[in-house]
Tab-separated table of C-alpha atoms in Angstrom:
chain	number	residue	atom	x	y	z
A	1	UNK	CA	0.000	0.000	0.000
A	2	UNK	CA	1.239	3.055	-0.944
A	3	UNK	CA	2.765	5.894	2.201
A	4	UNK	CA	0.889	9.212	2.788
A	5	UNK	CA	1.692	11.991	0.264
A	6	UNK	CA	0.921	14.920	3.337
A	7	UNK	CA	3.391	13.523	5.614
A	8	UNK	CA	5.906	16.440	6.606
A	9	UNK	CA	8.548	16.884	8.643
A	10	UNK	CA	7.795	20.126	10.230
A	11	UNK	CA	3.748	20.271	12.237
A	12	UNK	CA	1.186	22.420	10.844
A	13	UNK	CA	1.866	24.676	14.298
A	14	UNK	CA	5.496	24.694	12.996
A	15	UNK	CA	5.057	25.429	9.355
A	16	UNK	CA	2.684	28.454	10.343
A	17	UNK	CA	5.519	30.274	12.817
A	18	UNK	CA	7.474	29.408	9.432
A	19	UNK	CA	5.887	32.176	7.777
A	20	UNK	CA	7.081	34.667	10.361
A	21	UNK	CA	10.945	35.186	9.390
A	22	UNK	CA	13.482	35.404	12.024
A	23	UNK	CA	14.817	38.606	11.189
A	24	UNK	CA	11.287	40.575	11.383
A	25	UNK	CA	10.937	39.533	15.143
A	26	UNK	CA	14.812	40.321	15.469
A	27	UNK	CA	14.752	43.541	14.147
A	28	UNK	CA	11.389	44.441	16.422
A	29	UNK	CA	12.785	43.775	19.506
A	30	UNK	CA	15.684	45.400	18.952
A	31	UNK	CA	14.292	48.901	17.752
A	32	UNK	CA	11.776	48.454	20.996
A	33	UNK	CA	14.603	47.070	23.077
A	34	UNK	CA	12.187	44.346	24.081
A	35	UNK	CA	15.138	41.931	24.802
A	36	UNK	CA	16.743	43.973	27.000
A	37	UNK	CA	17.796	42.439	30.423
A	38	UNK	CA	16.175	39.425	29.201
A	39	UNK	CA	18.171	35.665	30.049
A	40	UNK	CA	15.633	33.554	28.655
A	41	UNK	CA	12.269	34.240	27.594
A	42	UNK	CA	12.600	36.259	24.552
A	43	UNK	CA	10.783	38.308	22.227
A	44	UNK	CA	10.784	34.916	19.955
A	45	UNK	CA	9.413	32.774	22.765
A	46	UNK	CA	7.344	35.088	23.796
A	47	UNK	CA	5.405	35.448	20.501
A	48	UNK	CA	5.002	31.571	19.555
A	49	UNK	CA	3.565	31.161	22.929
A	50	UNK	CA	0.853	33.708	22.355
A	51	UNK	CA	0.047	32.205	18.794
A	52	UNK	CA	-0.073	29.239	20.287
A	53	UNK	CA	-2.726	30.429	22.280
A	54	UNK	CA	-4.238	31.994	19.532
A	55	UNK	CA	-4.639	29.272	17.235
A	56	UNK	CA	-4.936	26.449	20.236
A	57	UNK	CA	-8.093	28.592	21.397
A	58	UNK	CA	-6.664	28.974	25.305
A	59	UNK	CA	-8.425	30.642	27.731
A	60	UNK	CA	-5.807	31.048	30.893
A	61	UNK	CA	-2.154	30.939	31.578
A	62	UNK	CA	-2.897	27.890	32.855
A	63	UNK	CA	-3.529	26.290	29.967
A	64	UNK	CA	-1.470	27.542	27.557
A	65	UNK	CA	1.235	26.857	30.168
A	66	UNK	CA	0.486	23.575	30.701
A	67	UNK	CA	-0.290	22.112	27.003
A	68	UNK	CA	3.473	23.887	25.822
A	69	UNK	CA	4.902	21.632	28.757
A	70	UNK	CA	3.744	18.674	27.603
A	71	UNK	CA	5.300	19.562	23.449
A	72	UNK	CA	8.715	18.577	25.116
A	73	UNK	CA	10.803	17.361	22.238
A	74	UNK	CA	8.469	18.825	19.630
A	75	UNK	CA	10.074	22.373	19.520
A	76	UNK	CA	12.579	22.591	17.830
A	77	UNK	CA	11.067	22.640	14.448
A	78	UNK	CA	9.638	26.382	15.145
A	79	UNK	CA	12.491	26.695	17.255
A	80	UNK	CA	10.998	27.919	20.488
A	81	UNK	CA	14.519	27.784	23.186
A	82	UNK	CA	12.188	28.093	25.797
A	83	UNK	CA	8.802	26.894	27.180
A	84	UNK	CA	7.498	29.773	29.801
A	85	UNK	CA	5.755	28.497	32.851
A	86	UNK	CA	2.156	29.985	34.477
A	87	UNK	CA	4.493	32.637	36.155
A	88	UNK	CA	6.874	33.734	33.498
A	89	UNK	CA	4.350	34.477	30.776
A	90	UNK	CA	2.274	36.289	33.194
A	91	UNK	CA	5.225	38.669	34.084
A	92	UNK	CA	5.607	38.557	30.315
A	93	UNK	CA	2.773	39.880	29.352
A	94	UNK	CA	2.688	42.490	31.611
A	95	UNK	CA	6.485	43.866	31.445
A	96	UNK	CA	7.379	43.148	27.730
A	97	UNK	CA	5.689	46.400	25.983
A	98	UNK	CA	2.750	45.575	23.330
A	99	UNK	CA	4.448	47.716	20.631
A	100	UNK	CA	7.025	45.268	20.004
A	101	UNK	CA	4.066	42.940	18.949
A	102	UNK	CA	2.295	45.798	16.708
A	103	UNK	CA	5.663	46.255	14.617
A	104	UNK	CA	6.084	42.448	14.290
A	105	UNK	CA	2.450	42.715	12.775
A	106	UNK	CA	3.271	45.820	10.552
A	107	UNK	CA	6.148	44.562	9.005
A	108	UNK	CA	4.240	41.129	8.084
A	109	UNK	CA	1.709	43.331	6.536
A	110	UNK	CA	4.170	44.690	4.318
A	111	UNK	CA	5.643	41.470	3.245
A	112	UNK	CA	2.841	39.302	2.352
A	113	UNK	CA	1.007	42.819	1.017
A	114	UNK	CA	1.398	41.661	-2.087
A	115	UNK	CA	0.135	38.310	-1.513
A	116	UNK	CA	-3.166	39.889	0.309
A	117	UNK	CA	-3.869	42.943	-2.323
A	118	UNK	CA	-6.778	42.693	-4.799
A	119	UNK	CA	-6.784	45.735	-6.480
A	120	UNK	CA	-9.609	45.146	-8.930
A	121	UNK	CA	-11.398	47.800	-7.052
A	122	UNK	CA	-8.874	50.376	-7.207
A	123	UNK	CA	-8.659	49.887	-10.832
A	124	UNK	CA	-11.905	51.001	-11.247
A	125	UNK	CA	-12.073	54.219	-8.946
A	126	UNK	CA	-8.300	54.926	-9.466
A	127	UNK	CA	-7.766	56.120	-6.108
A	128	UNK	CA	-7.543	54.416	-2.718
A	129	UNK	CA	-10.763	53.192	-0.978
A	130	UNK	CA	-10.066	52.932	3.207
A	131	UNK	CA	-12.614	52.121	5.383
A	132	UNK	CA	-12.167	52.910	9.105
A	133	UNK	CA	-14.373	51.468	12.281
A	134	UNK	CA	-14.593	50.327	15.540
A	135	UNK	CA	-15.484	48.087	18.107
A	136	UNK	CA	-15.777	47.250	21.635
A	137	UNK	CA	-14.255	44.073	23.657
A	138	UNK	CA	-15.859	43.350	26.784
A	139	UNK	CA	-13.710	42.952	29.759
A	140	UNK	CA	-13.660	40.640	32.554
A	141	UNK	CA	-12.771	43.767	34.959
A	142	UNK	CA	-12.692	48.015	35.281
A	143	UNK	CA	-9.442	47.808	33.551
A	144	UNK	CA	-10.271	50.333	30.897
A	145	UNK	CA	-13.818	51.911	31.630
A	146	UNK	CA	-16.758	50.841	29.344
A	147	UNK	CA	-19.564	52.107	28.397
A	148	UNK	CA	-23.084	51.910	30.032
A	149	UNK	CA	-25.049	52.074	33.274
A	150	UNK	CA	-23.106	51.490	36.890
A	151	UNK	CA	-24.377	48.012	38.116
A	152	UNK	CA	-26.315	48.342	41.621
A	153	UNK	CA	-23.531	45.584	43.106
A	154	UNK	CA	-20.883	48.511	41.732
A	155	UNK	CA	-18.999	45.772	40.202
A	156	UNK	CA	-18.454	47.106	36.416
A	157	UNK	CA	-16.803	45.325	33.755
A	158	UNK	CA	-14.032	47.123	31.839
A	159	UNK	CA	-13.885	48.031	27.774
A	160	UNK	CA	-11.380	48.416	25.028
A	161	UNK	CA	-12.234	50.369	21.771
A	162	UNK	CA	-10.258	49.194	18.800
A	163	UNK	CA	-10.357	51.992	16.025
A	164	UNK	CA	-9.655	49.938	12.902
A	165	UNK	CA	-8.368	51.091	9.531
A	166	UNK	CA	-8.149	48.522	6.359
A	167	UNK	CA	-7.704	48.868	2.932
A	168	UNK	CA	-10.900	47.955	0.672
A	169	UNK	CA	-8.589	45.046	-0.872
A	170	UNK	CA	-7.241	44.193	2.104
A	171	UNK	CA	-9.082	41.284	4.643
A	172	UNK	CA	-6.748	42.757	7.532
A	173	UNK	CA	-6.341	45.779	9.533
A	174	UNK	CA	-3.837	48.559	7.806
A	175	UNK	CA	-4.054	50.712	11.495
A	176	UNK	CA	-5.135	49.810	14.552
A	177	UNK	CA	-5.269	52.472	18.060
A	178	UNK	CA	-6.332	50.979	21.036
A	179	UNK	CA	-8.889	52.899	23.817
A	180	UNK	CA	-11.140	52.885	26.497
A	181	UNK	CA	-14.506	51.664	24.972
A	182	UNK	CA	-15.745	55.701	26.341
A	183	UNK	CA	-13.830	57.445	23.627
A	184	UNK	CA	-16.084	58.323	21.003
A	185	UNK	CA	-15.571	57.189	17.819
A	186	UNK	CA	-14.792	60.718	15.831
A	187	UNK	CA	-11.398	61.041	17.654
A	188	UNK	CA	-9.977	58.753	15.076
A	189	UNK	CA	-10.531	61.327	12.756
A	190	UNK	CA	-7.322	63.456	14.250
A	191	UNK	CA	-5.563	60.381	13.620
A	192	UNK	CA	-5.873	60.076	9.821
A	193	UNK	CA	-3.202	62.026	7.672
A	194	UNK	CA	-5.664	63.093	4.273
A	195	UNK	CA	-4.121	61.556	1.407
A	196	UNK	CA	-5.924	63.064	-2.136
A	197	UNK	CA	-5.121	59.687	-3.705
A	198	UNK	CA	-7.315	58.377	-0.804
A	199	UNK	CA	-11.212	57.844	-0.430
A	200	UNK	CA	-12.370	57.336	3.190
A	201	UNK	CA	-15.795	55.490	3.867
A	202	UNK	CA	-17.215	55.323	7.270
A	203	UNK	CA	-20.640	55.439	9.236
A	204	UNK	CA	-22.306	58.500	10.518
A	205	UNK	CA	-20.750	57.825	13.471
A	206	UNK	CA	-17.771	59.913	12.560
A	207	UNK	CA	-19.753	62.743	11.085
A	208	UNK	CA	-17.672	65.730	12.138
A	209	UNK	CA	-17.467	69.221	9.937
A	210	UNK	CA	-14.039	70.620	10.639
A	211	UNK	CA	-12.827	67.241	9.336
A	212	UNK	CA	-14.739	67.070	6.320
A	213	UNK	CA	-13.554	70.796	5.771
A	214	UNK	CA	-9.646	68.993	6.068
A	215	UNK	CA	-10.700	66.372	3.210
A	216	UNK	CA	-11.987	68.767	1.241
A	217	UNK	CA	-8.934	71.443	1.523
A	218	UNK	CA	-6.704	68.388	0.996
A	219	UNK	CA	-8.607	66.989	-1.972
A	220	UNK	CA	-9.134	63.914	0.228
A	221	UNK	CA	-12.526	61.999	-0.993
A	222	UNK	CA	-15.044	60.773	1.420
A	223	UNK	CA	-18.009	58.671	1.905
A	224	UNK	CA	-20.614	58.437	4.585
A	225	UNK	CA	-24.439	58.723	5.734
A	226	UNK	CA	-25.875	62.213	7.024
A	227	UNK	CA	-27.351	61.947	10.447
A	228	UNK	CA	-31.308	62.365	10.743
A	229	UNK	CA	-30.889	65.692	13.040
A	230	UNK	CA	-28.175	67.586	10.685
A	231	UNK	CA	-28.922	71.052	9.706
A	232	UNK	CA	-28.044	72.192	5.766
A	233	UNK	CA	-29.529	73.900	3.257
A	234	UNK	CA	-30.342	72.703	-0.658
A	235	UNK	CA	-28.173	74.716	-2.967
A	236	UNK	CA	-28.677	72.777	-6.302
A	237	UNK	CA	-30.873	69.839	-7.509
A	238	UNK	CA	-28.427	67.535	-9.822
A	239	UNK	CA	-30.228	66.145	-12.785
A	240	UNK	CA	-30.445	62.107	-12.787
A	241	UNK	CA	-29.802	60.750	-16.088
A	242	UNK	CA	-30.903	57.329	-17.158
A	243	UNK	CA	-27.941	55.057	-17.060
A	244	UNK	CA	-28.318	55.749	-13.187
A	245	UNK	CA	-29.185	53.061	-11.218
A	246	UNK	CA	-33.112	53.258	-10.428
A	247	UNK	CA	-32.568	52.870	-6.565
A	248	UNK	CA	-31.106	56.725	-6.622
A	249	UNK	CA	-34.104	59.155	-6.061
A	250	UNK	CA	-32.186	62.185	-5.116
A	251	UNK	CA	-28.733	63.820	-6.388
A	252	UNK	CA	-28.670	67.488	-4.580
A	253	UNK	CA	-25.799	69.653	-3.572
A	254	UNK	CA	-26.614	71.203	-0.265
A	255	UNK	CA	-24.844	73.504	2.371
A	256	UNK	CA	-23.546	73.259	5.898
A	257	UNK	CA	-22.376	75.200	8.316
A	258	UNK	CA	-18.564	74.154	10.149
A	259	UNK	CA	-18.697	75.822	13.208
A	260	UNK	CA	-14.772	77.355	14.006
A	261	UNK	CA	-13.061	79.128	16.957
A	262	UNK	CA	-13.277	83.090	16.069
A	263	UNK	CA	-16.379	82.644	12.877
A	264	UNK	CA	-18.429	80.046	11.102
A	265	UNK	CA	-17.742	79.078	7.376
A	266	UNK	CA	-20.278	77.089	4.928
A	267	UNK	CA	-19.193	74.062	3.230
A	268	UNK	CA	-20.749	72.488	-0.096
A	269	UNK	CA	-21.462	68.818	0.039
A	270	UNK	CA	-23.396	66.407	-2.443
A	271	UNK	CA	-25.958	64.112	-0.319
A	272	UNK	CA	-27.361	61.570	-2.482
A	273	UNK	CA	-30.599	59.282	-1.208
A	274	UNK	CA	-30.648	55.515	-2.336
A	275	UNK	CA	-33.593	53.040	-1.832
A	276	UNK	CA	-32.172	49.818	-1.286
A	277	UNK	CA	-35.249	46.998	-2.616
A	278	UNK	CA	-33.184	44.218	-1.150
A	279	UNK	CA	-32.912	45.997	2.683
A	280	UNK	CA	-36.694	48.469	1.929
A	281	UNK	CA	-34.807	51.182	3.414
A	282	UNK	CA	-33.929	54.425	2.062
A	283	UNK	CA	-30.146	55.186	2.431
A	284	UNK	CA	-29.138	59.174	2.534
A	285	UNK	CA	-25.319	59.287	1.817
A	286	UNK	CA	-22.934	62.362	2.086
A	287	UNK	CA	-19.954	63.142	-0.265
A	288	UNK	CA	-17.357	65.220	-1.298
A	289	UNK	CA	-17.248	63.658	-4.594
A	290	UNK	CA	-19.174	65.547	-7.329
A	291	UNK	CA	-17.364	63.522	-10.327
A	292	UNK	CA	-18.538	60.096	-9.736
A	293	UNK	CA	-21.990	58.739	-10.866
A	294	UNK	CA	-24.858	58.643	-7.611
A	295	UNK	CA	-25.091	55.117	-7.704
A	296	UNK	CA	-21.348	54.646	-7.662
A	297	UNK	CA	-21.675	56.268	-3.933
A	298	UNK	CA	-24.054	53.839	-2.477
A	299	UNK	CA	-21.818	51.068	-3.822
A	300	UNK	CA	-18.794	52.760	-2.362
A	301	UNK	CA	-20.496	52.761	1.121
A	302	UNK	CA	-21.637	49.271	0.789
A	303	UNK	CA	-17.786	48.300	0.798
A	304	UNK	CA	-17.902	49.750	4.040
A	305	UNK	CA	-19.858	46.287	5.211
A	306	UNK	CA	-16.116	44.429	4.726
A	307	UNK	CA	-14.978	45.913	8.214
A	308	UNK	CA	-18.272	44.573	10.126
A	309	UNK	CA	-16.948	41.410	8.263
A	310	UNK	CA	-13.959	41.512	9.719
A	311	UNK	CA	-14.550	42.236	13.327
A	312	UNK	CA	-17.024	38.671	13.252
A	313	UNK	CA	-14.186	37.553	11.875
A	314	UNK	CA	-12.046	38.182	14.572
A	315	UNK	CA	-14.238	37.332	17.635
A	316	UNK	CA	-15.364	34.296	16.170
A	317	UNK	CA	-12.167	32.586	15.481
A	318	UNK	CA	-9.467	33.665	17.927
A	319	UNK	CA	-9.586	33.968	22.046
A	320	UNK	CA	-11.007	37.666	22.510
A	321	UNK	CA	-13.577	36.923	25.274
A	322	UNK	CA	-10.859	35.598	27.777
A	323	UNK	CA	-7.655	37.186	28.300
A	324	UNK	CA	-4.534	36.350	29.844
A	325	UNK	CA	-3.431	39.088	32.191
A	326	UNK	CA	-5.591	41.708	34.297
A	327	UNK	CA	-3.785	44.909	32.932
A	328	UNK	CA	-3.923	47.166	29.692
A	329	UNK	CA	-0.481	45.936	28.342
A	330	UNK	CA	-1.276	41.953	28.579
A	331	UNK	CA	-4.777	42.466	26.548
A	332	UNK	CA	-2.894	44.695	23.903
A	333	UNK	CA	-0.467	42.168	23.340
A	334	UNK	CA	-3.281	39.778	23.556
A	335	UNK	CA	-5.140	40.800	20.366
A	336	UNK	CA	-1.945	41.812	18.411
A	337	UNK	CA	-1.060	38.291	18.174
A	338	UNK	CA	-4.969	37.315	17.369
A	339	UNK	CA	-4.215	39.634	14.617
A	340	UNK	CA	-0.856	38.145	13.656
A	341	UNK	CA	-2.756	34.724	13.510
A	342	UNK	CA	-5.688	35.897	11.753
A	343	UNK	CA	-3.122	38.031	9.092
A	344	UNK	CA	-1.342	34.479	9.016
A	345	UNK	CA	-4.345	32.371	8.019
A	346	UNK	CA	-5.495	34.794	5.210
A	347	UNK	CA	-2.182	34.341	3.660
A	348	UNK	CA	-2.495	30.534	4.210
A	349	UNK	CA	-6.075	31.264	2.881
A	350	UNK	CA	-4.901	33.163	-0.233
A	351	UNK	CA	-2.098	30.598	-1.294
A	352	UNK	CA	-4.830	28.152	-1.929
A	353	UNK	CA	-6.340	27.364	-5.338
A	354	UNK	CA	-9.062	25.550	-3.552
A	355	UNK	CA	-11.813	27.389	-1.776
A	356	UNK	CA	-11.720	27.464	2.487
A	357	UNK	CA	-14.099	29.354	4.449
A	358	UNK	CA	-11.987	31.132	7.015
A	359	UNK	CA	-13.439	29.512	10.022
A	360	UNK	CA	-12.918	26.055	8.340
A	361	UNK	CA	-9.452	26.622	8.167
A	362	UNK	CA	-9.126	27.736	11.548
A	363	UNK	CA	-10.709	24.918	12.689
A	364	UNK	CA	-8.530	22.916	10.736
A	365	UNK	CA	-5.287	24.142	11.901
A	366	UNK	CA	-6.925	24.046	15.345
A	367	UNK	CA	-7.212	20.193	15.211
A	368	UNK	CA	-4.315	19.625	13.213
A	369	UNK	CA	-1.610	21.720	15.367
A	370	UNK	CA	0.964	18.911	15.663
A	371	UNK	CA	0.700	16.642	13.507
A	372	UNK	CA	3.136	16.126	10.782
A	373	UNK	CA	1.501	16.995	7.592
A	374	UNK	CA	1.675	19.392	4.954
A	375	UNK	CA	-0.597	22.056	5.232
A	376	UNK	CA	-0.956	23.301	2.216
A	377	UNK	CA	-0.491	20.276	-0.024
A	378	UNK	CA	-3.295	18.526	2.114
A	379	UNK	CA	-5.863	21.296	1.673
A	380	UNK	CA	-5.287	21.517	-1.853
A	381	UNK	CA	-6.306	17.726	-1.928
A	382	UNK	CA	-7.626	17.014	1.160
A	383	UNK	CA	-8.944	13.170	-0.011
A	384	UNK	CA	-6.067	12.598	-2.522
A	385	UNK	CA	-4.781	9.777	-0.194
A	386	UNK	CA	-8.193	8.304	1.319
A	387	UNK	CA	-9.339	7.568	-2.434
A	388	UNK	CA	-5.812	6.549	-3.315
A	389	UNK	CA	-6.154	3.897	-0.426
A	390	UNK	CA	-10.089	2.820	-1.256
A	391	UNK	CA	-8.592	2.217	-5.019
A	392	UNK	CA	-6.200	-0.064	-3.808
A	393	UNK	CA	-8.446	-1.874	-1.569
A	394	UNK	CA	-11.217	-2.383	-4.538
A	395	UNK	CA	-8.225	-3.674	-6.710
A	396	UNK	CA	-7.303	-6.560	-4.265
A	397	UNK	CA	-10.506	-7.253	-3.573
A	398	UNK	CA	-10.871	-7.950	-7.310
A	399	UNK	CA	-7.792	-9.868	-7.503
């Protein structure tokens, strides 16, 4: 009978940290001196024990602790020097600074941007679509405060906000800031350096004056909804021609007023309405962008639905309900690597000719971690070697 085609000699755990070169995590900890006064439980050993409890779906340092014990003799493929006990991640976690973890990230993005880039979309619009969000990650304790009424027991629960930025042909996170689930959403908007080669789409959420006033002095395009209470006035009714989609029933440029320090100054915007027939709801969008077609602007903000996508994503497939350590720095650290794991599987993901649904995949990996196949030549065929072996059956049955 013939052997297994998947065998490997490096475990799907180890041929995942594979994708991670040496030198990224080298050069990270030594721009954020992470290493420093450090004997044994480096940046290195530090990460591959978080991604193990990424993809390994831990819940305490317990666990994690205890499962790495028992891979005695099976490190040295992903070349972990040193297996942390309960007490040494802990301290970890809370004295090794998170940043180290969000350049290791960055500088994967850049490497494997190529790999993760469609830009079909950008072909089409010829500028930049980036679509910015956030959301809220319930915590076991006050650490960060959250949002919401004070409990009569005056035990509260805790909250992180994580403003996200991604590119529209990306399927990870381009930015990330990190705060207390309080902070309203708008402050990312003094984040954001306009770019004119850029078009920002977000929900009314953000809807702020003075920083539409910045996109439009900067050229910077923008897309989002108009709240029910805002105040303008109708300068100009735009004609709708027929090529238009149907679903557009108003084009009009209208007037605001941004309210400054010494004097308030007007602003022109274009609000267009939409009825959506699949949804039966009527959609009013606001613009900077008089050039493109009306119903070009409700698809643009319909992109904006790939960051919702993305945050299920996220809590559905990696450990963000239970975290390791009680303080700001261990939870950071925390999701970076959920985010290195995720950014990990969508390049798995995108090397395959064959179709995976994300959470498959995870799953896979999740029951696979150690054993000794080839990941990516098994999911290619995943029953190459099962039919193989029925074949040979059938033909000495027959003979």
């Amino acid at each position: 009978m013939d052997k297994t085609t998947h065998f490997f000699g490096q475990s799907v755990f180890g041929q995942l940290i594979s994708l991670i070169d040496s030198s990224i995590i080298s050069q990270s900890a030594k721009k954020h001196c992470s290493d420093r006064y450090v004997k044994r439980f480096t940046t290195k050993d530090h990460l591959i024990s978080m991604l193990f409890c990424a993809f390994a779906k831990c819940t305490s340092l317990r666990e994690v602790a205890g499962a790495m014990l028992g891979l005695s003799g099976k490190t040295k493929h992903f070349k972990l020097e040193n297996i942390p006990y309960r007490s040494t991640l802990s301290d970890a976690n809370k004295r090794r600074h998170s940043d180290v973890f969000c350049s290791i990230y960055n500088n994967l993005l850049r490497k494997y941007g190529y790999l993760l880039s469609d830009s079909r979309i950008k072909d089409i619009i010829h500028r930049q679509i980036e679509i910015f969000d956030s959301t809220t990650i319930s915590l076991f304790k006050d650490i960060l405060h959250c949002v919401g009424r004070k409990p009569t027991s005056g035990k509260r629960k805790g909250g992180i906000k994580v403003h996200t930025v991604i590119n529209v042909d990306e399927a990870v996170p381009r930015m990330l800031w990190f705060t207390a689930a309080t902070t309203h959403d708008h402050i990312l908007l003094s984040k954001l350096r306009p770019d004119p080669n850029t078009i920002y789409v977000f929900d009314k959420g953000y809807n702020d004056y003075k920083a539409f006033k910045l996109f439009c002095d900067t050229g910077t395009g923008f897309v989002t909804r108009i709240k029910d209470s805002a105040v303008y006035e109708v300068c100009e009714k735009l004609e709708i021609e027929d090529h238009i989609h149907s679903g557009v029933l108003d084009d009009s440029i209208i007037e605001v007023t941004v309210k400054g320090d010494s004097k308030n100054s007007t602003l022109k915007l274009r609000k267009v309405v939409f009825y959506d027939r699949n949804l039966k709801r009527k959609f009013e969008f606001l613009t900077n962008l008089f050039e493109l077609r009306a119903d070009l602007i409700a698809a643009l903000y319909k992109l904006r639905w790939q960051i919702e996508l993305l945050f299920k994503q996220l809590k559905q497939n990696f450990p963000l309900r239970y975290f390791l350590g009680d303080n700001e720095n261990a939870i950071k650290i925390q999701i970076y690597c959920a985010l290195i794991a995720n950014l990990l599987m969508t390049v798995v993901q995108k090397m395959l000719k064959r179709k995976w649904a994300f959470s498959n995949l995870v799953s896979f990996c999740k029951i696979h971690l150690f054993n000794y196949i080839h990941l990516l030549r098994f999911l290619e065929h995943p029953d190459r070697d099962w039919r193989r072996e029925q074949n040979n059956l059938v033909q000495l049955t027959l003979f």
